[in-house]
Amino acid sequence: NIFRLQDEIVDDIVQQLVGAGAVLTKDLNKRAAKKGTENLTAFECVNFARGVAHQGIRREDNAKALNCLKEAVKLDASYADAWRWYGHLTSWEYSTYEGDKKLLKDAARFVAKAISLDPGDGEAYAVQGEIAYYDGDWSTMYHSYEKALGLLPGNVFVLGQVAWGFGMGGECTTEE
């Protein structure tokens, strides 16, 4: 399997450059060990969704990305990144355009699927935290963000999501 070989090569390079026990090593090993997909169409859909997310969200682009991600999870139901992105962009559809709680419940279900497939995916927990914010579920929001930070403490996406959530989640009490 090409992904296993890639994982072994990355582990060897990291050991040579950084050494055992460093935070960078842990983060890179977690990323390298993630199971991707061998389905190139599903992989392309996830990359398209990333592009949509990084360029800013136009409704028509988000809709195209959601349709592509729906296809990606059909093509490879065990592709955690596809489920995470499907949940993430579905939550954006809810927060930016629709406001229909069904979308939010779908987003939560998609991200839960991603986490069940890859419990070490800190980015999935960060997305889960964002969805909990939209739902006003402060306890889940804080728990998810803490889990995300514990798994990927130096990840820019996680740090951005957590900062946004803590900054925007001002309606909760100190206990929550």
mmCIF file of C-alpha atoms in Angstrom:
data_model
loop_
_atom_site.group_PDB
_atom_site.id
_atom_site.type_symbol
_atom_site.label_atom_id
_atom_site.label_comp_id
_atom_site.label_asym_id
_atom_site.label_seq_id
_atom_site.Cartn_x
_atom_site.Cartn_y
_atom_site.Cartn_z
ATOM 1 C CA ASN A 1 0.000 0.000 0.000
ATOM 2 C CA ILE A 2 1.473 3.305 -1.075
ATOM 3 C CA PHE A 3 0.086 5.129 1.977
ATOM 4 C CA ARG A 4 1.770 2.722 4.403
ATOM 5 C CA LEU A 5 5.076 3.143 2.598
ATOM 6 C CA GLN A 6 4.607 6.915 2.704
ATOM 7 C CA ASP A 7 3.907 6.729 6.461
ATOM 8 C CA GLU A 8 7.129 4.768 7.034
ATOM 9 C CA ILE A 9 9.197 7.236 4.997
ATOM 10 C CA VAL A 10 7.717 10.242 6.834
ATOM 11 C CA ASP A 11 8.363 8.605 10.215
ATOM 12 C CA ASP A 12 12.005 7.964 9.269
ATOM 13 C CA ILE A 13 12.540 11.527 8.011
ATOM 14 C CA VAL A 14 10.957 13.056 11.112
ATOM 15 C CA GLN A 15 13.114 10.891 13.378
ATOM 16 C CA GLN A 16 16.244 12.047 11.537
ATOM 17 C CA LEU A 17 15.320 15.745 11.524
ATOM 18 C CA VAL A 18 13.586 16.277 14.849
ATOM 19 C CA GLY A 19 14.205 13.271 17.065
ATOM 20 C CA ALA A 20 11.805 11.361 19.280
ATOM 21 C CA GLY A 21 9.470 13.065 21.734
ATOM 22 C CA ALA A 22 9.221 16.523 20.166
ATOM 23 C CA VAL A 23 5.791 18.122 19.731
ATOM 24 C CA LEU A 24 6.454 18.488 16.012
ATOM 25 C CA THR A 25 7.179 14.787 15.747
ATOM 26 C CA LYS A 26 3.926 13.879 17.457
ATOM 27 C CA ASP A 27 1.901 16.209 15.248
ATOM 28 C CA LEU A 28 3.551 15.016 12.028
ATOM 29 C CA ASN A 29 3.219 11.362 12.965
ATOM 30 C CA LYS A 30 -0.488 11.837 13.685
ATOM 31 C CA ARG A 31 -0.953 13.452 10.300
ATOM 32 C CA ALA A 32 1.119 10.839 8.484
ATOM 33 C CA ALA A 33 -0.736 7.964 10.140
ATOM 34 C CA LYS A 34 -4.160 9.227 9.056
ATOM 35 C CA LYS A 35 -5.901 6.895 6.713
ATOM 36 C CA GLY A 36 -6.587 8.672 3.479
ATOM 37 C CA THR A 37 -8.375 7.196 0.535
ATOM 38 C CA GLU A 38 -7.310 5.316 -2.519
ATOM 39 C CA ASN A 39 -10.279 6.722 -4.423
ATOM 40 C CA LEU A 40 -8.910 9.660 -6.391
ATOM 41 C CA THR A 41 -12.347 11.143 -7.051
ATOM 42 C CA ALA A 42 -13.082 11.287 -3.321
ATOM 43 C CA PHE A 43 -9.631 12.788 -2.729
ATOM 44 C CA GLU A 44 -10.263 15.429 -5.418
ATOM 45 C CA CYS A 45 -13.581 16.338 -3.774
ATOM 46 C CA VAL A 46 -11.904 16.953 -0.427
ATOM 47 C CA ASN A 47 -9.266 19.111 -2.093
ATOM 48 C CA PHE A 48 -11.974 21.060 -3.933
ATOM 49 C CA ALA A 49 -13.761 21.620 -0.603
ATOM 50 C CA ARG A 50 -10.510 22.874 0.930
ATOM 51 C CA GLY A 51 -10.142 25.307 -1.960
ATOM 52 C CA VAL A 52 -13.684 26.584 -1.484
ATOM 53 C CA ALA A 53 -13.059 27.042 2.232
ATOM 54 C CA HIS A 54 -9.778 28.900 1.757
ATOM 55 C CA GLN A 55 -11.031 31.221 -0.986
ATOM 56 C CA GLY A 56 -14.057 32.417 0.932
ATOM 57 C CA ILE A 57 -17.538 31.083 0.712
ATOM 58 C CA ARG A 58 -19.764 31.863 -2.212
ATOM 59 C CA ARG A 59 -23.047 30.052 -2.028
ATOM 60 C CA GLU A 60 -22.712 28.434 -5.445
ATOM 61 C CA ASP A 61 -19.187 27.186 -4.662
ATOM 62 C CA ASN A 62 -20.294 25.832 -1.300
ATOM 63 C CA ALA A 63 -23.172 23.998 -3.001
ATOM 64 C CA LYS A 64 -20.778 22.452 -5.543
ATOM 65 C CA ALA A 65 -18.403 21.400 -2.773
ATOM 66 C CA LEU A 66 -21.265 19.876 -0.758
ATOM 67 C CA ASN A 67 -22.445 17.873 -3.778
ATOM 68 C CA CYS A 68 -18.910 16.677 -4.392
ATOM 69 C CA LEU A 69 -18.437 15.703 -0.730
ATOM 70 C CA LYS A 70 -21.754 13.849 -0.742
ATOM 71 C CA GLU A 71 -20.359 11.822 -3.635
ATOM 72 C CA ALA A 72 -16.991 11.375 -1.876
ATOM 73 C CA VAL A 73 -18.534 9.752 1.199
ATOM 74 C CA LYS A 74 -20.543 7.451 -1.071
ATOM 75 C CA LEU A 75 -17.389 6.449 -2.948
ATOM 76 C CA ASP A 76 -15.413 5.832 0.258
ATOM 77 C CA ALA A 77 -17.535 5.710 3.406
ATOM 78 C CA SER A 78 -14.385 5.223 5.527
ATOM 79 C CA TYR A 79 -12.701 8.452 4.364
ATOM 80 C CA ALA A 80 -12.696 10.522 7.570
ATOM 81 C CA ASP A 81 -11.462 13.739 5.942
ATOM 82 C CA ALA A 82 -14.403 13.682 3.528
ATOM 83 C CA TRP A 83 -16.855 13.299 6.408
ATOM 84 C CA ARG A 84 -15.155 16.139 8.331
ATOM 85 C CA TRP A 85 -15.270 18.506 5.366
ATOM 86 C CA TYR A 86 -18.854 17.471 4.610
ATOM 87 C CA GLY A 87 -19.795 18.404 8.172
ATOM 88 C CA HIS A 88 -17.784 21.609 8.101
ATOM 89 C CA LEU A 89 -19.242 22.967 4.868
ATOM 90 C CA THR A 90 -22.745 21.833 5.861
ATOM 91 C CA SER A 91 -22.380 23.869 9.055
ATOM 92 C CA TRP A 92 -21.336 26.857 6.944
ATOM 93 C CA GLU A 93 -24.397 26.371 4.764
ATOM 94 C CA TYR A 94 -26.449 26.520 7.966
ATOM 95 C CA SER A 95 -24.696 29.530 9.481
ATOM 96 C CA THR A 96 -24.222 31.572 6.315
ATOM 97 C CA TYR A 97 -27.270 30.879 4.169
ATOM 98 C CA GLU A 98 -30.038 28.617 5.387
ATOM 99 C CA GLY A 99 -30.463 28.620 9.139
ATOM 100 C CA ASP A 100 -32.440 25.363 8.954
ATOM 101 C CA LYS A 101 -31.680 23.272 12.068
ATOM 102 C CA LYS A 102 -31.828 20.114 9.941
ATOM 103 C CA LEU A 103 -28.602 21.234 8.252
ATOM 104 C CA LEU A 104 -26.967 21.702 11.629
ATOM 105 C CA LYS A 105 -28.045 18.236 12.766
ATOM 106 C CA ASP A 106 -26.710 16.783 9.501
ATOM 107 C CA ALA A 107 -23.397 18.611 10.002
ATOM 108 C CA ALA A 108 -23.111 17.222 13.534
ATOM 109 C CA ARG A 109 -23.827 13.708 12.260
ATOM 110 C CA PHE A 110 -21.206 13.993 9.499
ATOM 111 C CA VAL A 111 -18.513 15.195 11.909
ATOM 112 C CA ALA A 112 -19.433 12.489 14.428
ATOM 113 C CA LYS A 113 -18.873 9.964 11.632
ATOM 114 C CA ALA A 114 -15.442 11.518 10.924
ATOM 115 C CA ILE A 115 -14.522 11.255 14.609
ATOM 116 C CA SER A 116 -15.711 7.644 14.786
ATOM 117 C CA LEU A 117 -13.438 6.829 11.841
ATOM 118 C CA ASP A 118 -10.474 8.831 13.153
ATOM 119 C CA PRO A 119 -10.717 9.616 16.894
ATOM 120 C CA GLY A 120 -7.320 11.326 16.721
ATOM 121 C CA ASP A 121 -8.439 13.996 14.251
ATOM 122 C CA GLY A 122 -8.170 17.237 16.203
ATOM 123 C CA GLU A 123 -9.532 19.194 13.251
ATOM 124 C CA ALA A 124 -12.755 17.167 13.395
ATOM 125 C CA TYR A 125 -13.158 18.066 17.063
ATOM 126 C CA ALA A 126 -12.597 21.731 16.160
ATOM 127 C CA VAL A 127 -15.390 21.513 13.576
ATOM 128 C CA GLN A 128 -17.566 19.763 16.152
ATOM 129 C CA GLY A 129 -16.937 22.724 18.461
ATOM 130 C CA GLU A 130 -18.047 25.178 15.772
ATOM 131 C CA ILE A 131 -21.245 23.217 15.183
ATOM 132 C CA ALA A 132 -21.930 23.159 18.934
ATOM 133 C CA TYR A 133 -21.445 26.939 18.978
ATOM 134 C CA TYR A 134 -24.106 27.375 16.273
ATOM 135 C CA ASP A 135 -26.399 25.130 18.301
ATOM 136 C CA GLY A 136 -25.769 27.035 21.544
ATOM 137 C CA ASP A 137 -24.402 23.881 23.192
ATOM 138 C CA TRP A 138 -21.601 25.476 25.199
ATOM 139 C CA SER A 139 -20.616 22.356 27.107
ATOM 140 C CA THR A 140 -20.005 20.399 23.891
ATOM 141 C CA MET A 141 -18.299 23.404 22.312
ATOM 142 C CA TYR A 142 -15.767 23.711 25.134
ATOM 143 C CA HIS A 143 -15.224 19.959 25.392
ATOM 144 C CA SER A 144 -14.658 19.663 21.633
ATOM 145 C CA TYR A 145 -12.248 22.585 21.533
ATOM 146 C CA GLU A 146 -10.285 21.233 24.495
ATOM 147 C CA LYS A 147 -10.066 17.840 22.800
ATOM 148 C CA ALA A 148 -8.925 19.478 19.550
ATOM 149 C CA LEU A 149 -6.208 21.430 21.360
ATOM 150 C CA GLY A 150 -5.079 18.311 23.204
ATOM 151 C CA LEU A 151 -4.692 16.411 19.948
ATOM 152 C CA LEU A 152 -3.204 19.162 17.777
ATOM 153 C CA PRO A 153 -1.869 21.954 20.005
ATOM 154 C CA GLY A 154 0.116 23.696 17.258
ATOM 155 C CA ASN A 155 -2.319 23.264 14.375
ATOM 156 C CA VAL A 156 -3.264 26.598 12.800
ATOM 157 C CA PHE A 157 -6.789 25.480 11.863
ATOM 158 C CA VAL A 158 -7.478 24.221 15.392
ATOM 159 C CA LEU A 159 -6.067 27.370 16.984
ATOM 160 C CA GLY A 160 -8.149 29.563 14.684
ATOM 161 C CA GLN A 161 -11.354 27.631 15.367
ATOM 162 C CA VAL A 162 -10.778 27.660 19.118
ATOM 163 C CA ALA A 163 -9.981 31.389 19.188
ATOM 164 C CA TRP A 164 -13.073 32.139 17.105
ATOM 165 C CA GLY A 165 -15.303 29.920 19.250
ATOM 166 C CA PHE A 166 -14.060 31.272 22.555
ATOM 167 C CA GLY A 167 -14.289 34.832 21.267
ATOM 168 C CA MET A 168 -17.780 34.440 19.843
ATOM 169 C CA GLY A 169 -19.194 32.102 22.501
ATOM 170 C CA GLY A 170 -19.905 34.893 24.914
ATOM 171 C CA GLU A 171 -23.390 33.870 26.001
ATOM 172 C CA CYS A 172 -22.282 31.019 28.230
ATOM 173 C CA THR A 173 -21.494 31.101 31.929
ATOM 174 C CA THR A 174 -18.083 30.522 33.485
ATOM 175 C CA GLU A 175 -19.233 27.082 34.644
ATOM 176 C CA GLU A 176 -20.194 26.085 31.120
#
